[in-house]
GROMACS .gro file of C-alpha atoms in nm:
model
  457
    1MET     CA    1  12.888  18.136  29.620
    2SER     CA    2  13.232  18.010  29.718
    3GLY     CA    3  13.408  18.339  29.648
    4ARG     CA    4  13.705  18.152  29.500
    5SER     CA    5  13.896  18.304  29.209
    6PRO     CA    6  13.835  18.142  28.870
    7LYS     CA    7  14.079  17.871  28.769
    8LEU     CA    8  14.391  17.986  28.589
    9LEU     CA    9  14.367  17.939  28.213
   10PRO     CA   10  14.686  17.790  28.063
   11ALA     CA   11  14.865  18.009  27.810
   12ARG     CA   12  14.828  17.762  27.523
   13GLU     CA   13  14.452  17.733  27.567
   14ALA     CA   14  14.420  18.111  27.600
   15ALA     CA   15  14.615  18.147  27.276
   16LEU     CA   16  14.391  17.892  27.106
   17LEU     CA   17  14.077  18.083  27.207
   18ALA     CA   18  14.223  18.401  27.059
   19LEU     CA   19  14.327  18.220  26.739
   20ILE     CA   20  13.974  18.083  26.700
   21GLU     CA   21  13.841  18.440  26.715
   22ILE     CA   22  14.098  18.559  26.461
   23GLU     CA   23  14.059  18.277  26.209
   24GLN     CA   24  13.693  18.181  26.245
   25GLN     CA   25  13.532  18.508  26.348
   26GLY     CA   26  13.753  18.757  26.165
   27ALA     CA   27  13.866  18.937  26.481
   28TYR     CA   28  14.176  19.153  26.477
   29ALA     CA   29  14.464  18.982  26.656
   30ASN     CA   30  14.523  19.255  26.914
   31LEU     CA   31  14.152  19.273  27.001
   32ALA     CA   32  14.116  18.896  27.023
   33TYR     CA   33  14.416  18.873  27.254
   34ALA     CA   34  14.290  19.160  27.470
   35ARG     CA   35  13.945  19.006  27.498
   36VAL     CA   36  14.074  18.663  27.601
   37VAL     CA   37  14.309  18.795  27.868
   38SER     CA   38  14.039  19.027  28.005
   39GLU     CA   39  13.779  18.749  28.028
   40HIS     CA   40  14.004  18.479  28.177
   41ARG     CA   41  14.250  18.456  28.461
   42LEU     CA   42  14.613  18.409  28.351
   43SER     CA   43  14.936  18.419  28.548
   44ALA     CA   44  15.175  18.705  28.475
   45PRO     CA   45  15.426  18.484  28.287
   46ASP     CA   46  15.141  18.330  28.086
   47LEU     CA   47  15.024  18.673  27.968
   48ALA     CA   48  15.353  18.724  27.784
   49LEU     CA   49  15.357  18.366  27.650
   50THR     CA   50  14.999  18.398  27.529
   51ALA     CA   51  15.083  18.715  27.338
   52GLU     CA   52  15.386  18.548  27.177
   53LEU     CA   53  15.180  18.245  27.077
   54VAL     CA   54  14.888  18.445  26.937
   55TYR     CA   55  15.093  18.693  26.736
   56GLY     CA   56  15.367  18.451  26.632
   57THR     CA   57  15.129  18.176  26.519
   58THR     CA   58  14.921  18.428  26.325
   59ARG     CA   59  15.226  18.585  26.162
   60MET     CA   60  15.391  18.256  26.060
   61LYS     CA   61  15.082  18.056  25.961
   62LEU     CA   62  15.182  18.005  25.598
   63ALA     CA   63  15.510  17.843  25.702
   64LEU     CA   64  15.337  17.645  25.978
   65ASP     CA   65  15.080  17.506  25.735
   66ALA     CA   66  15.359  17.402  25.500
   67ILE     CA   67  15.530  17.216  25.785
   68ALA     CA   68  15.208  17.048  25.901
   69ALA     CA   69  15.126  16.938  25.545
   70ARG     CA   70  15.449  16.735  25.538
   71PHE     CA   71  15.309  16.499  25.801
   72LEU     CA   72  14.945  16.472  25.695
   73SER     CA   73  14.798  16.207  25.467
   74LYS     CA   74  14.515  16.433  25.347
   75PRO     CA   75  14.500  16.800  25.240
   76ILE     CA   76  14.535  17.043  25.525
   77ALA     CA   77  14.213  17.216  25.421
   78GLN     CA   78  14.021  16.903  25.523
   79LEU     CA   79  14.126  16.932  25.887
   80PRO     CA   80  13.868  17.062  26.133
   81PRO     CA   81  13.953  17.432  26.178
   82GLN     CA   82  14.030  17.408  26.549
   83ILE     CA   83  14.263  17.113  26.497
   84LEU     CA   84  14.452  17.307  26.232
   85LEU     CA   85  14.490  17.593  26.480
   86ILE     CA   86  14.619  17.353  26.748
   87LEU     CA   87  14.875  17.216  26.502
   88ARG     CA   88  14.989  17.567  26.411
   89LEU     CA   89  15.009  17.666  26.775
   90SER     CA   90  15.213  17.360  26.870
   91LEU     CA   91  15.442  17.374  26.568
   92TYR     CA   92  15.511  17.741  26.627
   93GLN     CA   93  15.650  17.657  26.970
   94LEU     CA   94  15.857  17.367  26.841
   95HIS     CA   95  15.993  17.535  26.530
   96TYR     CA   96  16.039  17.898  26.632
   97LEU     CA   97  16.061  17.935  27.010
   98ASP     CA   98  16.374  17.871  27.212
   99GLY     CA   99  16.335  17.759  27.570
  100VAL     CA  100  16.000  17.585  27.525
  101ALA     CA  101  16.004  17.226  27.648
  102GLU     CA  102  15.919  16.993  27.361
  103PHE     CA  103  15.730  16.759  27.592
  104ALA     CA  104  15.509  17.044  27.717
  105ALA     CA  105  15.434  17.172  27.367
  106VAL     CA  106  15.341  16.824  27.241
  107ASN     CA  107  15.149  16.713  27.550
  108GLU     CA  108  14.941  17.031  27.577
  109GLY     CA  109  14.874  17.030  27.204
  110VAL     CA  110  14.743  16.674  27.229
  111GLN     CA  111  14.529  16.760  27.533
  112LEU     CA  112  14.382  17.062  27.354
  113ALA     CA  113  14.303  16.843  27.052
  114LYS     CA  114  14.130  16.591  27.277
  115LYS     CA  115  13.925  16.865  27.444
  116TYR     CA  116  13.829  17.047  27.124
  117GLY     CA  117  13.813  16.756  26.880
  118GLY     CA  118  13.807  16.418  27.055
  119GLN     CA  119  14.050  16.130  27.092
  120PRO     CA  120  14.091  16.036  26.722
  121LEU     CA  121  14.197  16.393  26.638
  122ALA     CA  122  14.419  16.403  26.945
  123ASN     CA  123  14.593  16.094  26.804
  124LEU     CA  124  14.639  16.274  26.471
  125VAL     CA  125  14.794  16.578  26.644
  126ASN     CA  126  15.020  16.353  26.848
  127GLY     CA  127  15.140  16.175  26.534
  128VAL     CA  128  15.213  16.497  26.345
  129LEU     CA  129  15.405  16.654  26.633
  130ARG     CA  130  15.611  16.345  26.708
  131ASN     CA  131  15.694  16.297  26.341
  132TYR     CA  132  15.802  16.660  26.332
  133LEU     CA  133  16.041  16.598  26.624
  134ARG     CA  134  16.197  16.307  26.436
  135SER     CA  135  16.236  16.503  26.111
  136GLU     CA  136  16.525  16.702  25.965
  137ARG     CA  137  16.371  17.034  26.054
  138GLU     CA  138  16.592  17.248  25.834
  139ARG     CA  139  16.455  17.066  25.527
  140LEU     CA  140  16.086  17.120  25.597
  141LEU     CA  141  16.053  17.460  25.427
  142PRO     CA  142  16.174  17.592  25.088
  143ASP     CA  143  16.533  17.712  25.107
  144LYS     CA  144  16.688  18.020  24.958
  145GLY     CA  145  16.881  17.824  24.697
  146GLY     CA  146  16.573  17.683  24.526
  147ASP     CA  147  16.252  17.858  24.423
  148THR     CA  148  16.320  18.209  24.553
  149ARG     CA  149  15.958  18.323  24.542
  150ALA     CA  150  15.847  18.014  24.736
  151TYR     CA  151  16.120  18.078  24.993
  152LEU     CA  152  16.016  18.441  25.039
  153SER     CA  153  15.647  18.359  25.057
  154VAL     CA  154  15.628  18.026  25.240
  155THR     CA  155  15.941  18.021  25.456
  156LEU     CA  156  15.909  18.389  25.551
  157SER     CA  157  15.528  18.362  25.567
  158HIS     CA  158  15.404  18.644  25.345
  159PRO     CA  159  15.123  18.614  25.090
  160ARG     CA  160  15.247  18.520  24.744
  161TRP     CA  161  15.068  18.810  24.577
  162LEU     CA  162  15.270  19.051  24.792
  163ILE     CA  163  15.601  18.888  24.704
  164ASP     CA  164  15.511  18.900  24.335
  165TYR     CA  165  15.407  19.265  24.365
  166LEU     CA  166  15.725  19.371  24.543
  167ALA     CA  167  15.936  19.180  24.290
  168MET     CA  168  15.820  19.420  24.018
  169SER     CA  169  16.036  19.695  24.172
  170TRP     CA  170  16.256  19.532  24.439
  171GLY     CA  171  16.530  19.272  24.421
  172ASP     CA  172  16.515  18.947  24.617
  173ASP     CA  173  16.755  19.066  24.890
  174LYS     CA  174  16.545  19.376  24.955
  175ILE     CA  175  16.225  19.171  24.973
  176GLU     CA  176  16.389  18.923  25.211
  177ALA     CA  177  16.504  19.202  25.441
  178PHE     CA  178  16.151  19.349  25.436
  179CYS     CA  179  15.993  19.013  25.523
  180ARG     CA  180  16.241  18.939  25.799
  181TYR     CA  181  16.180  19.283  25.952
  182ASN     CA  182  15.807  19.213  25.956
  183ASN     CA  183  15.863  18.881  26.135
  184ARG     CA  184  16.067  19.026  26.422
  185HIS     CA  185  15.953  19.175  26.749
  186HIS     CA  186  16.017  19.549  26.766
  187PRO     CA  187  16.029  19.774  27.071
  188LEU     CA  188  15.761  20.023  27.163
  189VAL     CA  189  15.811  20.381  27.047
  190VAL     CA  190  15.661  20.675  27.234
  191ARG     CA  191  15.668  21.050  27.181
  192VAL     CA  192  15.749  21.302  27.452
  193ASN     CA  193  15.489  21.573  27.502
  194THR     CA  194  15.690  21.895  27.485
  195LEU     CA  195  15.397  22.092  27.627
  196LEU     CA  196  15.478  21.929  27.962
  197THR     CA  197  15.841  21.818  27.954
  198ASP     CA  198  16.137  21.756  27.721
  199ARG     CA  199  16.301  21.439  27.596
  200ASP     CA  200  16.616  21.456  27.811
  201THR     CA  201  16.416  21.514  28.127
  202LEU     CA  202  16.171  21.231  28.061
  203LEU     CA  203  16.452  20.999  27.951
  204ALA     CA  204  16.632  21.056  28.281
  205LYS     CA  205  16.308  21.013  28.475
  206LEU     CA  206  16.223  20.680  28.312
  207ARG     CA  207  16.575  20.547  28.362
  208ALA     CA  208  16.567  20.651  28.728
  209ALA     CA  209  16.247  20.448  28.761
  210GLY     CA  210  16.431  20.141  28.630
  211ARG     CA  211  16.300  20.142  28.273
  212GLU     CA  212  16.523  20.049  27.982
  213VAL     CA  213  16.485  20.338  27.738
  214GLU     CA  214  16.683  20.499  27.455
  215PRO     CA  215  16.629  20.804  27.234
  216ALA     CA  216  16.491  20.733  26.888
  217ALA     CA  217  16.738  20.754  26.603
  218HIS     CA  218  16.545  21.001  26.385
  219ALA     CA  219  16.238  21.142  26.563
  220PRO     CA  220  16.363  21.420  26.793
  221GLN     CA  221  16.090  21.358  27.053
  222GLY     CA  222  16.089  20.980  27.022
  223LEU     CA  223  16.189  20.729  27.289
  224ILE     CA  224  16.242  20.354  27.243
  225LEU     CA  225  16.124  20.118  27.518
  226PRO     CA  226  16.247  19.764  27.442
  227GLU     CA  227  16.061  19.622  27.743
  228SER     CA  228  15.748  19.833  27.756
  229GLY     CA  229  15.515  19.631  27.977
  230ASN     CA  230  15.176  19.798  28.013
  231ILE     CA  231  15.274  20.152  27.918
  232ALA     CA  232  14.917  20.277  27.961
  233ALA     CA  233  14.949  20.209  28.334
  234ALA     CA  234  15.267  20.416  28.369
  235ALA     CA  235  15.239  20.738  28.566
  236GLU     CA  236  15.407  20.930  28.284
  237PHE     CA  237  15.143  20.808  28.038
  238GLU     CA  238  14.856  20.901  28.267
  239ALA     CA  239  15.012  21.243  28.325
  240GLY     CA  240  15.023  21.310  27.952
  241GLU     CA  241  15.401  21.327  27.933
  242LEU     CA  242  15.414  21.069  27.656
  243ILE     CA  243  15.199  20.900  27.395
  244VAL     CA  244  15.250  20.579  27.198
  245GLN     CA  245  15.342  20.685  26.845
  246GLY     CA  246  15.571  20.523  26.589
  247GLU     CA  247  15.885  20.703  26.483
  248ALA     CA  248  15.783  20.750  26.119
  249SER     CA  249  15.440  20.871  26.226
  250GLN     CA  250  15.611  21.135  26.437
  251LEU     CA  251  15.820  21.241  26.139
  252ALA     CA  252  15.509  21.287  25.923
  253ALA     CA  253  15.374  21.542  26.171
  254LEU     CA  254  15.713  21.706  26.219
  255ALA     CA  255  15.742  21.748  25.841
  256LEU     CA  256  15.441  21.984  25.844
  257ASP     CA  257  15.612  22.200  26.109
  258PRO     CA  258  15.313  22.428  26.182
  259ALA     CA  259  15.381  22.766  26.341
  260PRO     CA  260  15.212  22.886  26.661
  261ASP     CA  261  14.894  23.094  26.613
  262SER     CA  262  14.821  22.930  26.277
  263VAL     CA  263  14.517  22.741  26.148
  264THR     CA  264  14.602  22.374  26.089
  265LEU     CA  265  14.394  22.088  25.949
  266ASP     CA  266  14.471  21.726  26.031
  267LEU     CA  267  14.269  21.504  25.797
  268CYS     CA  268  14.198  21.138  25.882
  269ALA     CA  269  14.314  21.233  26.231
  270ALA     CA  270  14.198  20.952  26.463
  271PRO     CA  271  14.314  20.850  26.717
  272GLY     CA  272  14.495  21.181  26.755
  273GLY     CA  273  14.866  21.100  26.781
  274LYS     CA  274  14.966  21.333  26.499
  275ALA     CA  275  14.713  21.597  26.603
  276THR     CA  276  14.857  21.619  26.954
  277TYR     CA  277  15.209  21.645  26.810
  278LEU     CA  278  15.098  21.924  26.577
  279ALA     CA  279  14.944  22.101  26.876
  280ALA     CA  280  15.275  22.072  27.063
  281LEU     CA  281  15.465  22.209  26.763
  282MET     CA  282  15.218  22.499  26.764
  283GLU     CA  283  15.295  22.552  27.135
  284ASN     CA  284  14.923  22.507  27.202
  285LYS     CA  285  14.850  22.835  27.024
  286GLY     CA  286  14.615  22.872  26.730
  287CYS     CA  287  14.344  22.639  26.601
  288LEU     CA  288  14.378  22.277  26.493
  289TYR     CA  289  14.086  22.098  26.329
  290ALA     CA  290  14.118  21.719  26.366
  291VAL     CA  291  13.892  21.570  26.099
  292ASP     CA  292  13.788  21.207  26.084
  293VAL     CA  293  13.498  21.045  25.903
  294HIS     CA  294  13.417  20.810  26.190
  295GLN     CA  295  13.190  20.969  26.451
  296HIS     CA  296  13.286  20.718  26.721
  297LYS     CA  297  13.654  20.810  26.688
  298GLN     CA  298  13.597  21.170  26.791
  299ARG     CA  299  13.615  21.061  27.153
  300LEU     CA  300  13.958  20.906  27.098
  301ILE     CA  301  14.087  21.235  26.960
  302ALA     CA  302  13.929  21.436  27.241
  303ASP     CA  303  14.059  21.197  27.509
  304ASN     CA  304  14.414  21.214  27.376
  305ALA     CA  305  14.398  21.592  27.351
  306ARG     CA  306  14.277  21.615  27.710
  307ARG     CA  307  14.544  21.380  27.841
  308MET     CA  308  14.818  21.560  27.648
  309ARG     CA  309  14.702  21.894  27.793
  310THR     CA  310  14.619  22.073  27.470
  311ASP     CA  311  14.303  22.277  27.421
  312ILE     CA  312  14.345  22.395  27.060
  313ILE     CA  313  14.229  22.070  26.898
  314ARG     CA  314  13.874  22.077  26.764
  315PRO     CA  315  13.753  21.729  26.658
  316VAL     CA  316  13.536  21.733  26.345
  317ALA     CA  317  13.331  21.433  26.232
  318ALA     CA  318  13.316  21.464  25.852
  319ASP     CA  319  13.428  21.314  25.525
  320ALA     CA  320  13.746  21.505  25.446
  321ARG     CA  321  13.656  21.496  25.076
  322ALA     CA  322  13.359  21.727  25.140
  323LEU     CA  323  13.416  21.963  25.431
  324GLY     CA  324  13.220  22.242  25.270
  325ALA     CA  325  13.269  22.611  25.205
  326ALA     CA  326  13.354  22.691  25.568
  327TYR     CA  327  13.693  22.523  25.522
  328ALA     CA  328  13.776  22.664  25.178
  329ALA     CA  329  14.131  22.809  25.178
  330CYS     CA  330  14.127  22.818  25.559
  331ALA     CA  331  14.445  22.629  25.650
  332ASP     CA  332  14.795  22.765  25.684
  333TYR     CA  333  14.906  22.404  25.728
  334LEU     CA  334  14.738  22.076  25.636
  335LEU     CA  335  14.839  21.718  25.714
  336LEU     CA  336  14.678  21.436  25.518
  337ASP     CA  337  14.784  21.098  25.655
  338ALA     CA  338  14.582  20.912  25.397
  339PRO     CA  339  14.408  20.574  25.422
  340CYS     CA  340  14.637  20.318  25.261
  341SER     CA  341  14.723  19.950  25.225
  342GLY     CA  342  14.939  19.963  25.539
  343LEU     CA  343  15.219  19.753  25.391
  344GLY     CA  344  15.473  19.959  25.587
  345VAL     CA  345  15.337  19.852  25.925
  346LEU     CA  346  15.298  19.475  25.881
  347SER     CA  347  15.544  19.413  26.165
  348ALA     CA  348  15.310  19.582  26.414
  349ARG     CA  349  14.995  19.397  26.311
  350ALA     CA  350  15.036  19.020  26.305
  351ASP     CA  351  14.722  18.950  26.103
  352SER     CA  352  14.742  19.246  25.867
  353ARG     CA  353  14.935  19.069  25.590
  354TRP     CA  354  14.654  18.813  25.556
  355ARG     CA  355  14.383  19.079  25.526
  356LYS     CA  356  14.537  19.257  25.226
  357SER     CA  357  14.499  19.196  24.855
  358ARG     CA  358  14.648  19.337  24.536
  359ALA     CA  359  14.315  19.507  24.461
  360ASP     CA  360  14.341  19.704  24.787
  361ILE     CA  361  14.640  19.897  24.653
  362ASP     CA  362  14.453  20.040  24.355
  363GLU     CA  363  14.133  20.105  24.552
  364LEU     CA  364  14.315  20.287  24.831
  365ALA     CA  365  14.535  20.480  24.588
  366ALA     CA  366  14.216  20.614  24.430
  367LEU     CA  367  14.068  20.708  24.768
  368SER     CA  368  14.389  20.875  24.881
  369TYR     CA  369  14.402  21.078  24.562
  370GLN     CA  370  14.043  21.197  24.612
  371LEU     CA  371  14.139  21.315  24.960
  372LEU     CA  372  14.454  21.484  24.832
  373GLU     CA  373  14.259  21.662  24.561
  374ALA     CA  374  14.002  21.783  24.816
  375ALA     CA  375  14.277  21.889  25.057
  376ALA     CA  376  14.416  22.127  24.797
  377GLY     CA  377  14.106  22.341  24.831
  378TYR     CA  378  14.144  22.378  25.208
  379VAL     CA  379  14.495  22.524  25.192
  380LYS     CA  380  14.548  22.901  25.184
  381PRO     CA  381  14.764  23.057  24.911
  382GLY     CA  382  15.119  23.022  25.039
  383GLY     CA  383  15.014  22.737  25.269
  384ARG     CA  384  15.184  22.401  25.322
  385LEU     CA  385  15.042  22.053  25.269
  386VAL     CA  386  15.206  21.729  25.382
  387TYR     CA  387  15.081  21.401  25.236
  388SER     CA  388  15.179  21.079  25.409
  389THR     CA  389  15.094  20.710  25.406
  390CYS     CA  390  15.214  20.406  25.601
  391THR     CA  391  15.278  20.198  25.292
  392VAL     CA  392  15.550  20.130  25.036
  393THR     CA  393  15.359  20.115  24.707
  394ARG     CA  394  15.426  20.353  24.418
  395GLU     CA  395  15.055  20.370  24.333
  396GLU     CA  396  14.963  20.516  24.671
  397ASN     CA  397  15.273  20.729  24.709
  398ILE     CA  398  15.485  20.892  24.441
  399ASN     CA  399  15.237  20.818  24.160
  400ASN     CA  400  14.964  21.004  24.349
  401ILE     CA  401  15.195  21.300  24.405
  402ARG     CA  402  15.292  21.319  24.037
  403ARG     CA  403  14.930  21.298  23.930
  404PHE     CA  404  14.838  21.570  24.180
  405LEU     CA  405  15.111  21.806  24.060
  406GLU     CA  406  14.989  21.772  23.703
  407ALA     CA  407  14.628  21.844  23.806
  408CYS     CA  408  14.709  22.120  24.056
  409PRO     CA  409  14.995  22.330  23.913
  410GLN     CA  410  14.954  22.587  24.192
  411PHE     CA  411  15.130  22.333  24.415
  412SER     CA  412  15.495  22.233  24.402
  413LEU     CA  413  15.718  22.004  24.605
  414THR     CA  414  15.913  22.184  24.875
  415PRO     CA  415  16.207  22.057  25.084
  416LEU     CA  416  16.134  21.857  25.397
  417THR     CA  417  16.332  22.114  25.593
  418ALA     CA  418  16.219  22.010  25.941
  419LEU     CA  419  16.342  21.654  25.883
  420LYS     CA  420  16.686  21.738  25.745
  421PRO     CA  421  16.866  21.767  26.084
  422HIS     CA  422  16.749  21.419  26.179
  423PHE     CA  423  16.886  21.221  25.882
  424ASP     CA  424  17.237  21.154  25.760
  425ALA     CA  425  17.389  21.274  25.434
  426ALA     CA  426  17.256  20.980  25.233
  427GLU     CA  427  16.897  21.097  25.279
  428GLN     CA  428  16.952  21.470  25.220
  429PRO     CA  429  16.894  21.461  24.840
  430ALA     CA  430  16.551  21.301  24.888
  431LEU     CA  431  16.458  21.548  25.161
  432ASP     CA  432  16.565  21.836  24.937
  433LYS     CA  433  16.338  21.703  24.659
  434GLY     CA  434  16.042  21.719  24.896
  435TYR     CA  435  15.957  21.354  24.948
  436ILE     CA  436  16.104  21.046  25.111
  437GLN     CA  437  16.011  20.679  25.119
  438LEU     CA  438  16.100  20.534  25.458
  439LEU     CA  439  16.149  20.157  25.445
  440PRO     CA  440  16.125  19.932  25.751
  441GLN     CA  441  16.427  19.721  25.660
  442LYS     CA  442  16.640  20.027  25.579
  443HIS     CA  443  16.538  20.286  25.839
  444ASP     CA  444  16.433  20.052  26.124
  445MET     CA  445  16.090  20.210  26.161
  446GLU     CA  446  15.750  20.194  25.995
  447GLY     CA  447  15.743  20.215  25.618
  448PHE     CA  448  15.610  20.566  25.554
  449PHE     CA  449  15.595  20.795  25.254
  450ILE     CA  450  15.612  21.167  25.332
  451ALA     CA  451  15.581  21.448  25.076
  452ALA     CA  452  15.567  21.825  25.136
  453LEU     CA  453  15.384  22.058  24.898
  454GLN     CA  454  15.365  22.437  24.890
  455LYS     CA  455  15.073  22.631  24.743
  456ALA     CA  456  15.161  22.939  24.538
  457LYS     CA  457  15.063  23.276  24.682
   0.00000   0.00000   0.00000
């Protein structure tokens, strides 16, 4: 053996390998990227470029296909799959990235096509890319002044069914703002572990270490890290002083506001971000059952609890719809962060928009309602239940709450008191009513629905 390090893999080829996994093998984008960079040797700058190319190309593929189709003599569906991916990858650089040399994007795209498809297909890729460079680029995609739905779907690269669905309750400007939010890069949000430190102390510590960091606008224990790097390698992460958790996700746990020495249930709890926040709010006193149907996710909950230095969390592997008599009327507080369509977190998951369908909304609304109905039986008289989702649909959110209130008259909406200090006057009426729909484009965080319910004594 020579003992030499493996040859560096160029960023564009690394991105192509990840895209092949995503498109041809159904892999999730983040897992495909992680696998490629773990199995190949990339330079530090190429790691960041690879991530941009993988996530950006995946996110904007509808627009990229529309651009490519302008320069092809046959339907795009007839292209060999890997050549289509090379065209998307190359066009993403040329159309959306500043600072990328056009020669490099074209030349490496052609070389990849030659390697993965042969010379005739390399010639096709070369022709498409060079014709693109000679084109009037601003005219390649539908504009806002024409077919509005085509503009929102194709130009902003969201599935047409989603645009049509949102248009039933939102105006075009609101949909456009939603789509544009989903297409932007957003900073990492973490939560401070108040069992070990406080936000001001950790903020000062991170800044002293040279990190760019700001307090979150709404979540009182949230911090924003615009340039996060590998946060899992940070000493503060390893020490349990912080955990990666979106701002709206933090607010869902804060809304429950469990007291110390209480019994709390967290349903659908994996990987444990909300559970560890609930434990901190309880000052690590009492008992917190973290329930998740997936056996293999119990370790994630336990590992996070251990790292965050809480010992009151008890992971439970079970279907939350059927916990059994042992949990009947046992909880002073219950959080149900229900399975949902995830339309409020499309910005964080590049491939998620392409995995959804209109049917998912109704199917997941039904599942969430079953969980909510079961949860009612686990709450003590006088107890508090918070229902949350990371989506923006009426079926999964307010419609489920209204249906639940009709079926379970012993429950009533109660003000989201714990959230009131963290929102301005415009949001106070909603918080007083007991539910709020957080929108990405309006609140600059995940799209979450949060409702608080009180059970009669």
